[in-house]
Tab-separated table of C-alpha atoms and ligand atoms in Angstrom:
chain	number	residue	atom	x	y	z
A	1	UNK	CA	57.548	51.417	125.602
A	2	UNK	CA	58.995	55.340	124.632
A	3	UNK	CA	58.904	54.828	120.875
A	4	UNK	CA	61.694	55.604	119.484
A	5	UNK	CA	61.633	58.838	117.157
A	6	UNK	CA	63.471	61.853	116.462
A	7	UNK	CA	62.302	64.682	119.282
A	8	UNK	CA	59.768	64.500	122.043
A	9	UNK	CA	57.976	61.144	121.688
A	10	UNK	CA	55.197	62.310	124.132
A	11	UNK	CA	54.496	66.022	123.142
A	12	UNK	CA	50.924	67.275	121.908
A	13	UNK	CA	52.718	67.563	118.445
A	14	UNK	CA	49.650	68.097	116.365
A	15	UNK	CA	49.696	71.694	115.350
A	16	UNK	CA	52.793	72.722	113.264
A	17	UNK	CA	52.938	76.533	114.689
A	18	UNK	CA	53.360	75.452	117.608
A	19	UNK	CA	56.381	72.777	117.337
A	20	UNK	CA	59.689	74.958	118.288
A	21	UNK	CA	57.445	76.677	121.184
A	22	UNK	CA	57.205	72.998	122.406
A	23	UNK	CA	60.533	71.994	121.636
A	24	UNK	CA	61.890	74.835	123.038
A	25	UNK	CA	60.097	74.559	126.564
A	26	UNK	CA	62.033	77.584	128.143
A	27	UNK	CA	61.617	81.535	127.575
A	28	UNK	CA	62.367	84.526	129.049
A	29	UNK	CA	59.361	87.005	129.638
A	30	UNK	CA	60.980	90.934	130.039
A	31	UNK	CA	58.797	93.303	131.881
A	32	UNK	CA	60.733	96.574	131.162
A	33	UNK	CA	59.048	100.133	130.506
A	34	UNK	CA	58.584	103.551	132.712
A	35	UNK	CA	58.018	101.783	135.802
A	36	UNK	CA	61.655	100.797	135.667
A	37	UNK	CA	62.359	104.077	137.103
A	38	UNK	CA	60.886	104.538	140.529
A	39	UNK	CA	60.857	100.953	140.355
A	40	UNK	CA	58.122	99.713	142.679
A	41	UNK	CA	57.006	97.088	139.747
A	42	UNK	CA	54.886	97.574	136.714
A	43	UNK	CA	51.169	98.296	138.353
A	44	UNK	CA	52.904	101.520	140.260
A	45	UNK	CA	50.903	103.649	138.326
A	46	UNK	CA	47.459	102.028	139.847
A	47	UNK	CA	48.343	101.143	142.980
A	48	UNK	CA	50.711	104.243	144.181
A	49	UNK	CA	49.793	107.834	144.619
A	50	UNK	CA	51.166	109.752	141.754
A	51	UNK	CA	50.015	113.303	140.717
A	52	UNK	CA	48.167	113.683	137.228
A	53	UNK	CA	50.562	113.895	134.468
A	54	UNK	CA	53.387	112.746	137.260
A	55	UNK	CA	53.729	108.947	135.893
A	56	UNK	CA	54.115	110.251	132.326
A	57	UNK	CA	56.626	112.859	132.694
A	58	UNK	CA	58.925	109.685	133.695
A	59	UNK	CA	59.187	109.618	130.178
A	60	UNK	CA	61.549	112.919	130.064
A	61	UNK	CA	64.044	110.529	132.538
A	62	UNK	CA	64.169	107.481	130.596
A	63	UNK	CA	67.606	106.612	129.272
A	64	UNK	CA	68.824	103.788	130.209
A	65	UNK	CA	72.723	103.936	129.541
A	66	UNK	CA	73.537	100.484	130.072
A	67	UNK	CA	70.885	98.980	127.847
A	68	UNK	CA	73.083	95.899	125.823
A	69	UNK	CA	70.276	93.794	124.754
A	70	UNK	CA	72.838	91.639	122.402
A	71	UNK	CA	74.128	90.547	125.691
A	72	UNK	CA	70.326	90.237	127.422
A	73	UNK	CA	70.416	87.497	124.558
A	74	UNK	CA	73.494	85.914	125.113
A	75	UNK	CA	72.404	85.884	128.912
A	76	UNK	CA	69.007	84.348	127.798
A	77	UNK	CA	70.965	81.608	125.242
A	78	UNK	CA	73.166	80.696	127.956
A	79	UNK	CA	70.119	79.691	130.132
A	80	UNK	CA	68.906	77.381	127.301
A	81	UNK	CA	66.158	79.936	126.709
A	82	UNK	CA	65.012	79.221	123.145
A	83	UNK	CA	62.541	82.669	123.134
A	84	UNK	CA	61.714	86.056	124.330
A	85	UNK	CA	58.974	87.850	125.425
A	86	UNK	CA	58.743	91.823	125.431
A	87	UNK	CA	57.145	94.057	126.756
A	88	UNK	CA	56.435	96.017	123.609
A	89	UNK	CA	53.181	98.144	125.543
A	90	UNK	CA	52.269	97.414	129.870
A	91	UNK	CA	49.092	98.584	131.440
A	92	UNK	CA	50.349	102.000	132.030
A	93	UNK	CA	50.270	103.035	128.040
A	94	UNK	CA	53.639	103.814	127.580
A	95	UNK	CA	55.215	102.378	123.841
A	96	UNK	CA	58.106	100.746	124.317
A	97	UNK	CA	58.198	101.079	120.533
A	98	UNK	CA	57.983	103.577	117.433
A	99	UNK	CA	54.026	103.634	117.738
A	100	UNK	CA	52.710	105.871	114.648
A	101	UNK	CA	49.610	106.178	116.885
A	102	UNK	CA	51.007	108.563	119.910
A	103	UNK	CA	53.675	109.990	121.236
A	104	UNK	CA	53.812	108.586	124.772
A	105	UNK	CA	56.981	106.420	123.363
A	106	UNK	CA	60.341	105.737	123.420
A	107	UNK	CA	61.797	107.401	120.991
A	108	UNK	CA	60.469	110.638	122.488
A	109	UNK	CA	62.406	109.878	125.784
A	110	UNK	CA	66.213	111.188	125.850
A	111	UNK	CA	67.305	107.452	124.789
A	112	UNK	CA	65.275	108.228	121.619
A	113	UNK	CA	65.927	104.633	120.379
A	114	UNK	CA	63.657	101.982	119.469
A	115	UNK	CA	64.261	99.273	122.341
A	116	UNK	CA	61.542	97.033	120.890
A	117	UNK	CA	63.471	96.727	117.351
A	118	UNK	CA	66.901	96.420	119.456
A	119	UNK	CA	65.667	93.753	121.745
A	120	UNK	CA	63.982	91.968	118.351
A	121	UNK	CA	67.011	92.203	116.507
A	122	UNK	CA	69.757	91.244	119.293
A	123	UNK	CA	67.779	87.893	120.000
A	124	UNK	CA	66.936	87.154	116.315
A	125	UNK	CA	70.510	87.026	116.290
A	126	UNK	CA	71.419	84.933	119.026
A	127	UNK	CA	68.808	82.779	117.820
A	128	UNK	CA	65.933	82.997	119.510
A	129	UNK	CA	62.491	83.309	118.534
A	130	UNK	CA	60.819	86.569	118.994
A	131	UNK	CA	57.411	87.128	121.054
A	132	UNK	CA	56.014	90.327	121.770
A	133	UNK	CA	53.403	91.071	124.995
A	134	UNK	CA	50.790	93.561	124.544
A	135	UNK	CA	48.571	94.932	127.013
A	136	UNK	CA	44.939	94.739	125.879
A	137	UNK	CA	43.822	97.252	128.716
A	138	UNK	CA	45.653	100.539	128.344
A	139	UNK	CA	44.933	102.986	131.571
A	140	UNK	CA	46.027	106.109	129.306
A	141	UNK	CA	43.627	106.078	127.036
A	142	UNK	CA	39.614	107.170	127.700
A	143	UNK	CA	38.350	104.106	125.913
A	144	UNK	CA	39.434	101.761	128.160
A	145	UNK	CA	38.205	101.795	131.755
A	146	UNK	CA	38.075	99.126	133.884
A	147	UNK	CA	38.240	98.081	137.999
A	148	UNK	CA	41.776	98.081	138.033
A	149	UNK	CA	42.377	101.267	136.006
A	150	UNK	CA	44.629	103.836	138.346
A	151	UNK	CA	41.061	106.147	137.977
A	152	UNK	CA	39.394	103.203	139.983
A	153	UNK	CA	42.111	101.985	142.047
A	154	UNK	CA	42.667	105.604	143.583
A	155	UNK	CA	39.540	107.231	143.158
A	156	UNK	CA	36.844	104.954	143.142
A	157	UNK	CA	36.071	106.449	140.087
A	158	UNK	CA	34.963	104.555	136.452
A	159	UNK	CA	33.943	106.606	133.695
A	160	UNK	CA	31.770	105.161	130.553
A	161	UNK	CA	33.755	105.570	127.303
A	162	UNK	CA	32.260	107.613	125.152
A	163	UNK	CA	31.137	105.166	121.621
A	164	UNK	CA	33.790	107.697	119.598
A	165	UNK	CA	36.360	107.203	122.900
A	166	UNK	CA	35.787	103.368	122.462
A	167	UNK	CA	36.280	103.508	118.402
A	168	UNK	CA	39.543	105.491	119.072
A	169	UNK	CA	40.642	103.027	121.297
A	170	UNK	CA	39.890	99.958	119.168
A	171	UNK	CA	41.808	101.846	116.193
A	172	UNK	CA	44.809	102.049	118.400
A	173	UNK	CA	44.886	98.967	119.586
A	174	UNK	CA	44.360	97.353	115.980
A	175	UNK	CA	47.045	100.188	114.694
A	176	UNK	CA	49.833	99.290	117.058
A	177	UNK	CA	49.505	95.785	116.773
A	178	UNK	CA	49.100	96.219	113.101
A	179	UNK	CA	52.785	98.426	113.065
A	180	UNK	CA	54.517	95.739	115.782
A	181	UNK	CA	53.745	92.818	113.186
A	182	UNK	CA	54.650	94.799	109.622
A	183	UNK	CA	58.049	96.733	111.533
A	184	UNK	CA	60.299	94.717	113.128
A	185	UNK	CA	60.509	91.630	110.732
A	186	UNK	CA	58.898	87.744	111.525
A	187	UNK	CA	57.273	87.978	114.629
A	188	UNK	CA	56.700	84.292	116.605
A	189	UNK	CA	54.781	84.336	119.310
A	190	UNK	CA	51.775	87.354	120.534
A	191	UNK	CA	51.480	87.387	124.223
A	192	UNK	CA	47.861	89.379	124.759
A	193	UNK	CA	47.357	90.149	128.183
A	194	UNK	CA	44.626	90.596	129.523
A	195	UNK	CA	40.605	90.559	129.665
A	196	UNK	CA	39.003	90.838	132.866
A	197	UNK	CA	35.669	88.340	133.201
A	198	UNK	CA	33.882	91.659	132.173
A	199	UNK	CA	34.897	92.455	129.296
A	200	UNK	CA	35.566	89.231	128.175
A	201	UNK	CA	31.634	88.311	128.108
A	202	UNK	CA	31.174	91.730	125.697
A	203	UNK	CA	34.337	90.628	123.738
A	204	UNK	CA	35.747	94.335	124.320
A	205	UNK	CA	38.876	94.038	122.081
A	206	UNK	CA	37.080	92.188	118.891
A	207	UNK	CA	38.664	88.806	119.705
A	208	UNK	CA	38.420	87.657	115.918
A	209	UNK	CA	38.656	90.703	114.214
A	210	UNK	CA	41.726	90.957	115.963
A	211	UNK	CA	43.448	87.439	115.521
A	212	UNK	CA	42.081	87.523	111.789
A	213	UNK	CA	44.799	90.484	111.999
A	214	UNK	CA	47.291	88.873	113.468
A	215	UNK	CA	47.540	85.738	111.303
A	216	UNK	CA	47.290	87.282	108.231
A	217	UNK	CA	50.047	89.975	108.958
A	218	UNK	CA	52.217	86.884	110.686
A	219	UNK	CA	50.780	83.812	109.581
A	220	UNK	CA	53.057	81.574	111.269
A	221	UNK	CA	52.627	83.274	114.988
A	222	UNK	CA	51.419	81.828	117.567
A	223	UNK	CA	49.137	83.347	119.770
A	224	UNK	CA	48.224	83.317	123.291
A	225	UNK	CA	44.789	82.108	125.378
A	226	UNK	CA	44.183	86.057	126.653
A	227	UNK	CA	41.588	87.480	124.405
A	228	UNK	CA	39.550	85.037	126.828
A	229	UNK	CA	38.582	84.640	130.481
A	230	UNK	CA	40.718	81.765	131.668
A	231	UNK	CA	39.327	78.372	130.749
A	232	UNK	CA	36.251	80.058	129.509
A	233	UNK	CA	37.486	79.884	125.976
A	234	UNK	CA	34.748	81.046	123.372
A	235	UNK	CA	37.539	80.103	120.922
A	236	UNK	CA	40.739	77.608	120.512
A	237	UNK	CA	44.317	79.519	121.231
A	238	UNK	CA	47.184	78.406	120.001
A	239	UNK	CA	48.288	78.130	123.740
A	240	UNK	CA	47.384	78.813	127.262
A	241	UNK	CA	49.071	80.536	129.765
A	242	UNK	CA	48.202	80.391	133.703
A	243	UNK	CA	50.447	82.293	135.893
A	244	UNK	CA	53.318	81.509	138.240
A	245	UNK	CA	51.541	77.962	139.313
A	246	UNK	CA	52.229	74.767	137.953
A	247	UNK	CA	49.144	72.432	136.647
A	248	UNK	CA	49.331	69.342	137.966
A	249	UNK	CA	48.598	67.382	135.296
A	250	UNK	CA	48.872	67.731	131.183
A	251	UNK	CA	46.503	70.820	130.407
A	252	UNK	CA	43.186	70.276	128.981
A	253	UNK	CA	40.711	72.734	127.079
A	254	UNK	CA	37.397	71.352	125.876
A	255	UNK	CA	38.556	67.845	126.177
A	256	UNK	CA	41.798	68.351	123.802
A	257	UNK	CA	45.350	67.950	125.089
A	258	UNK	CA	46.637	71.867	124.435
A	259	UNK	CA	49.674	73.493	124.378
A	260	UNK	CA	51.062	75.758	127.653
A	261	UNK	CA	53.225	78.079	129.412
A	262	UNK	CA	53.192	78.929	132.606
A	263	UNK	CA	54.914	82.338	133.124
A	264	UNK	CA	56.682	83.017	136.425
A	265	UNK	CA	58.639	85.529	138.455
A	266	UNK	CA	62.011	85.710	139.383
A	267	UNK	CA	61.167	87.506	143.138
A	268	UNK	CA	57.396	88.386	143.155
A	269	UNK	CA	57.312	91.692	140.839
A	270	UNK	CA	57.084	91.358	136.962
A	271	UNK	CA	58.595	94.746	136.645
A	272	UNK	CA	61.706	96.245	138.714
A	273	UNK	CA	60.794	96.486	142.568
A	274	UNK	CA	64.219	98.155	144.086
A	275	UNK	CA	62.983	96.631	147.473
A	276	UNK	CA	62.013	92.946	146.182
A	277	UNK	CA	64.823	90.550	147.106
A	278	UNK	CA	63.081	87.715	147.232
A	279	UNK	CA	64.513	85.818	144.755
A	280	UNK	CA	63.699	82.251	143.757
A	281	UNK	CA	67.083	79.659	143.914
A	282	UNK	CA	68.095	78.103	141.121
A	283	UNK	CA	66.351	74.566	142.056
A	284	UNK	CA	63.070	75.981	142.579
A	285	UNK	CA	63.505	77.337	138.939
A	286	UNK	CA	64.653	74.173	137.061
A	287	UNK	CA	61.813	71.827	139.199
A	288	UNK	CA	59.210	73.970	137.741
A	289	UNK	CA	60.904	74.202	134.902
A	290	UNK	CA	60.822	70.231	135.093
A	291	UNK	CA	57.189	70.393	136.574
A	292	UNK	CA	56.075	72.392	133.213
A	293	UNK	CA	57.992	70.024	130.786
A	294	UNK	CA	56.848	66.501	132.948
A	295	UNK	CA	53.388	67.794	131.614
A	296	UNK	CA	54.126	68.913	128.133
A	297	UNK	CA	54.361	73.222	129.478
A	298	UNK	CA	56.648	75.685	128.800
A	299	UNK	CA	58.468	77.721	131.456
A	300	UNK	CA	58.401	81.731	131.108
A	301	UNK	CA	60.831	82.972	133.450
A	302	UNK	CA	60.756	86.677	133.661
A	303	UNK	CA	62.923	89.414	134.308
A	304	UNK	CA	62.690	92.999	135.299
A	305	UNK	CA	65.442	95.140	134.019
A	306	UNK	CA	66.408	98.308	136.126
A	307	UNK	CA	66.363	102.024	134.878
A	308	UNK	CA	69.957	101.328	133.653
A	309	UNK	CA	68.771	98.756	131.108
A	310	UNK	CA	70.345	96.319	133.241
A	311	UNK	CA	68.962	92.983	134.622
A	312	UNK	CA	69.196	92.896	138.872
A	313	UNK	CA	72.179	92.068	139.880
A	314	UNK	CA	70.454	88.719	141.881
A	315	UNK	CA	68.567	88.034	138.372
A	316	UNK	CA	71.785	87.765	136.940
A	317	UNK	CA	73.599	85.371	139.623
A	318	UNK	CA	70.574	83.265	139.787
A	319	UNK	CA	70.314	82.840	135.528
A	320	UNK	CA	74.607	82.153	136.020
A	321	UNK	CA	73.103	79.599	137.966
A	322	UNK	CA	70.537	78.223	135.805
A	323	UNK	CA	72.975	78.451	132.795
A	324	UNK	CA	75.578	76.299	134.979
A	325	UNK	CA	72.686	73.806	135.346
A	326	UNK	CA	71.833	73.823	131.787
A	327	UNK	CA	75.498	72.997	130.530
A	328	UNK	CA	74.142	69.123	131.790
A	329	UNK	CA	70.779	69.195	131.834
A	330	UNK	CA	69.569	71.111	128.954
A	331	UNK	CA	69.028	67.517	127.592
A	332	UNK	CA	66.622	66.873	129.906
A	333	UNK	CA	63.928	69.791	129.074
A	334	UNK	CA	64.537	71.237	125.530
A	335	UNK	CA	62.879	69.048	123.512
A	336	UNK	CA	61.157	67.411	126.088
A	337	UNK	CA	57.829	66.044	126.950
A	338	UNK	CA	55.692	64.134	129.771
A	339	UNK	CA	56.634	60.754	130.627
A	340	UNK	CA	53.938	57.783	131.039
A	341	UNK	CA	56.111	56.346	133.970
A	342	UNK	CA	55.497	56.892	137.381
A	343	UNK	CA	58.255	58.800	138.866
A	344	UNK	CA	60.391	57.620	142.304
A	345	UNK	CA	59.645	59.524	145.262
A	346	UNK	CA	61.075	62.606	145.436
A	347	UNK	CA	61.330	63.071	141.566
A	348	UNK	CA	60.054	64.543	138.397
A	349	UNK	CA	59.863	62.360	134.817
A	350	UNK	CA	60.793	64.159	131.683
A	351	UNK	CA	61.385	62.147	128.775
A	352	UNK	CA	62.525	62.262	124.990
A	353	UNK	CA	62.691	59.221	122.550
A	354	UNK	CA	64.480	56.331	124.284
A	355	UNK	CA	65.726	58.690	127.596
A	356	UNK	CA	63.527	59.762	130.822
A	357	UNK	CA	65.275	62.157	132.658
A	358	UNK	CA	64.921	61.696	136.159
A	359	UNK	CA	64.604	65.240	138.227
A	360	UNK	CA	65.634	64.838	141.817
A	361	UNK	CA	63.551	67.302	143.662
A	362	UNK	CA	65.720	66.258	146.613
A	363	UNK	CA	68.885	64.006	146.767
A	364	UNK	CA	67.675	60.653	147.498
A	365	UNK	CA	68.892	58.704	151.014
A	366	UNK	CA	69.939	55.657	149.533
A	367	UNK	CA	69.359	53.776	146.551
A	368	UNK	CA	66.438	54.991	144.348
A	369	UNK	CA	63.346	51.886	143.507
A	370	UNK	CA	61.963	53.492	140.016
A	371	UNK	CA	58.119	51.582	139.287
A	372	UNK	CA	57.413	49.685	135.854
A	373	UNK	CA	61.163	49.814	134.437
A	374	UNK	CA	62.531	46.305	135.426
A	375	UNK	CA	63.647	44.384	132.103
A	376	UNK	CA	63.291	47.652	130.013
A	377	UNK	CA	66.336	49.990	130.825
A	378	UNK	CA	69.691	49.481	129.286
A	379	UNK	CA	72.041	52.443	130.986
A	380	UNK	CA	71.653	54.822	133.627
A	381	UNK	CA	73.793	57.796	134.125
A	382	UNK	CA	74.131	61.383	136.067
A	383	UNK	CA	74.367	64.037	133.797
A	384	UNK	CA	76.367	66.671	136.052
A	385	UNK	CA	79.223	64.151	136.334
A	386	UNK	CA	78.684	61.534	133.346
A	387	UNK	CA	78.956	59.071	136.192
A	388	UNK	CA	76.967	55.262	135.721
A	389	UNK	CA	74.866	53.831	137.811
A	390	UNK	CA	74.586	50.119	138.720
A	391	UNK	CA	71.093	47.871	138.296
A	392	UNK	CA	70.833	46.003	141.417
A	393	UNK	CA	69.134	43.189	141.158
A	394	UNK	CA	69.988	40.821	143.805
A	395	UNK	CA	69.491	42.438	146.794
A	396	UNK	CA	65.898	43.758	148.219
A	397	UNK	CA	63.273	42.050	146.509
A	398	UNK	CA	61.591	41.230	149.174
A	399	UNK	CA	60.883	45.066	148.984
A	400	UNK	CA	59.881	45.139	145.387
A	401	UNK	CA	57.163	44.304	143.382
A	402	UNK	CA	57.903	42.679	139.944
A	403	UNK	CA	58.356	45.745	137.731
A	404	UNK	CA	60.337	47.622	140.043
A	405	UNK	CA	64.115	48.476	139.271
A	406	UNK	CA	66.555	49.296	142.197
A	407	UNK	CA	69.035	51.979	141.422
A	408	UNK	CA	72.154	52.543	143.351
A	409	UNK	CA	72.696	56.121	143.013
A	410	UNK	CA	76.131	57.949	144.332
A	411	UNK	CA	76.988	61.342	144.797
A	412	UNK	CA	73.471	63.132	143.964
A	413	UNK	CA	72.760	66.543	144.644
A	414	UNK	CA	68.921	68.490	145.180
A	415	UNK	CA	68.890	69.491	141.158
A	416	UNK	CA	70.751	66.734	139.274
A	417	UNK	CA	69.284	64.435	136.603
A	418	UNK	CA	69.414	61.196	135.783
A	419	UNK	CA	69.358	59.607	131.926
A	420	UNK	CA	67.635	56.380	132.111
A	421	UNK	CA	68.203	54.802	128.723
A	422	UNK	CA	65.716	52.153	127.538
A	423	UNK	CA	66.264	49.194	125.681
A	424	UNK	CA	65.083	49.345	121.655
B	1	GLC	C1	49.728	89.722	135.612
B	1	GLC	C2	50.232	91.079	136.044
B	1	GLC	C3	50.795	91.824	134.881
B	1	GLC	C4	51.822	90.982	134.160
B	1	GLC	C5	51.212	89.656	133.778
B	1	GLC	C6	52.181	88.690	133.136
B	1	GLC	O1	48.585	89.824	134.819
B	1	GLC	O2	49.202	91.810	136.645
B	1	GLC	O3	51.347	93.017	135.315
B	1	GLC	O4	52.265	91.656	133.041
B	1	GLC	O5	50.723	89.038	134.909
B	1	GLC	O6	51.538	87.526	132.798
């Protein structure tokens, strides 16, 4: 029996920091710096010839004169998106912020602005919560060096920091983090990304040092799994994040239910790729976005906004999309958790308080035979079209087993959802 209490009745809802991230269940990651420009996705730098100092000069062309982040918000509201994730730093070095530490930064370029403290701001606003993503590895500066630094990826080439080279680099690392969690007001959620296997075993980045940081400049931010190798943890994170995959079960670290996000692409680059049209439809977003919530995971759908500051025009038909799909079913994932019923074939179980909300990952042929519910539900109804459905119970049996419910469904469509209200 779903008992029956205010919010998700099956979420890991132990640790406090984490409850909105686990109400919310949806975010949008943005992937936006210098790549942008010749747009060929974020790693361009590493994995496409460019001449030495080429990349950075970029940085004399960036001025992006659509940039509206108010309505990057409104976009991300309308999808049910109840955070954002920024870019604030990528691989390549480049501040997307006011760094005091360099002057490889936006407010150097000819847009001269502070995009980190717009996009903050403009999603504050449309209330959101407001995540930053860091790069740990930076490939412009000569304490860092690792096997998939542009040096190495080009020239087969790794050079040994220097012990002053590595002190300089912990200082800026430490120093920018420092200024994006004292500038730009309460700061929810720190996306670190990433530490190869490497230098995860000799703890490169000062794991503790750094989090000790974090919490005391933010102390109600949540932090993410990446100061570690995968499920190699040497310590507990707030939550974990595999990438563009779905677990297949509720996610487990050292033997304790955790919290999760799975982040995911739109098409298959983070950052803009001109030539990437592969976009995902809007069902295979909202069944992993069902996947992730059916086992207690966020979705972090990302987005790669072009040169002009704008989102793809095929990013923005396919969140239309997602935000047409929300209007009904935003019920069935915000707030969400797993389900402890078995799902019919073809569907996905998300459930809150008294409801599950039945996914169909594909319209069913007939009527649908839901396990373990017999005696226990009291209404059933589509959400796209408020429509009831009737309990049959008199024809079939021979079919059924004793806890098994038919359902005649009408009018279902790949996508829709299904309230099934128990009794009290
Ligand atoms: C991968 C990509 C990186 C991206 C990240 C997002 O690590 O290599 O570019 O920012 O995923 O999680």
């Amino acid at each position: 029996m779903i008992a029956e209490e205010a919010g998700p009745a099956y979420c890991d809802m132990t640790g406090k920091r984490t409850d909105w991230f686990s109400r919310a269940r949806f975010g949008l990651f943005v992937h936006w710096g210098l790549y942008a420009l010749p747009a060929r996705g974020e790693w361009t730098l590493a994995s496409d010839e460019w001449n030495p100092g080429e990349y950075e000069k970029l940085a004399e062309r960036f001025n992006p004169e659509s940039f509206n982040p108010d309505l990057w918000a409104q976009t991300a509201a309308a999808c049910g998106m109840g955070y954002v994730v920024f870019t604030t730093k990528h691989h390549d070095g480049f501040c997307m912020f006011d760094s005091p530490l360099t002057d490889y930064k936006v407010t150097n370029t000819p847009f001269g602005k502070d995009v980190t403290a717009m996009v903050a701001e403009s999603f504050r606003k449309a209330g959101l919560k407001v995540g930053f993503y860091h790069s740990l590895p930076d490939w412009t500066h000569p304490g860092y060096a690792d096997r998939e630094s542009p040096e190495y990826m080009r020239g087969g080439v790794l050079h040994e920091p220097s012990p002053e080279q590595y002190r300089d680099f912990l200082d800026f690392l430490y120093g920018n983090v420092r200024h994006l969690l004292t500038a730009y007001g309460k700061i929810d959620l720190m996306f670190f990304d990433y530490t190869s296997k490497y230098k995860a075993d000799m703890d490169y980045f000062g794991r503790e040092r750094l989090l000790d940081m974090v919490y005391s400049l933010q102390p109600e931010i949540i932090v993410n799994d990446r100061l570690s190798f995968y499920k190699e943890n040497t310590l507990d994170f707030d939550y974990y994040t595999p990438e563009i995959c779905i677990p297949n079960a509720t996610f487990t670290v050292k033997g304790r239910e955790s919290v999760w996000e799975t982040c995911a692409t739109m098409n298959d680059h983070w950052g803009y790729c001109a030539s990437d049209s592969g976009y995902k439809d809007v069902h295979t977003v909202t069944a992993a976005l069902a996947g992730c919530v059916s086992r207690n995971g966020n979705l972090l759908l990302n987005v790669g906004p072009d040169a002009s500051g704008q989102f793809p025009e095929q990013a923005i038909s396919l969140m239309n999309d997602i935000g047409e799909w929300m209007k009904s079913g935003r019920e069935s994932v915000v707030g969400c958790g797993a389900c402890p019923y078995t799902p019919p074939f073809g569907c996905c179980y998300t459930a809150s308080g008294r409801n599950i909300f039945c996914h169909f990952l594909t319209p069913p042929v007939g009527d649908l035979i839901v396990p373990g519910l017999k005696g226990k539900i009291s209404a059933v109804e589509l959400l796209r079209t408020g429509e009831k459905f009737e309990l049959i119970d008199d024809w079939g049996f021979e079919l059924l087993d004793e806890h098994e419910q038919r359902i005649r469904t009408r009018g279902v469509k790949r996508g829709d959802v299904m309230r099934i209200t128990l009794k009290v």
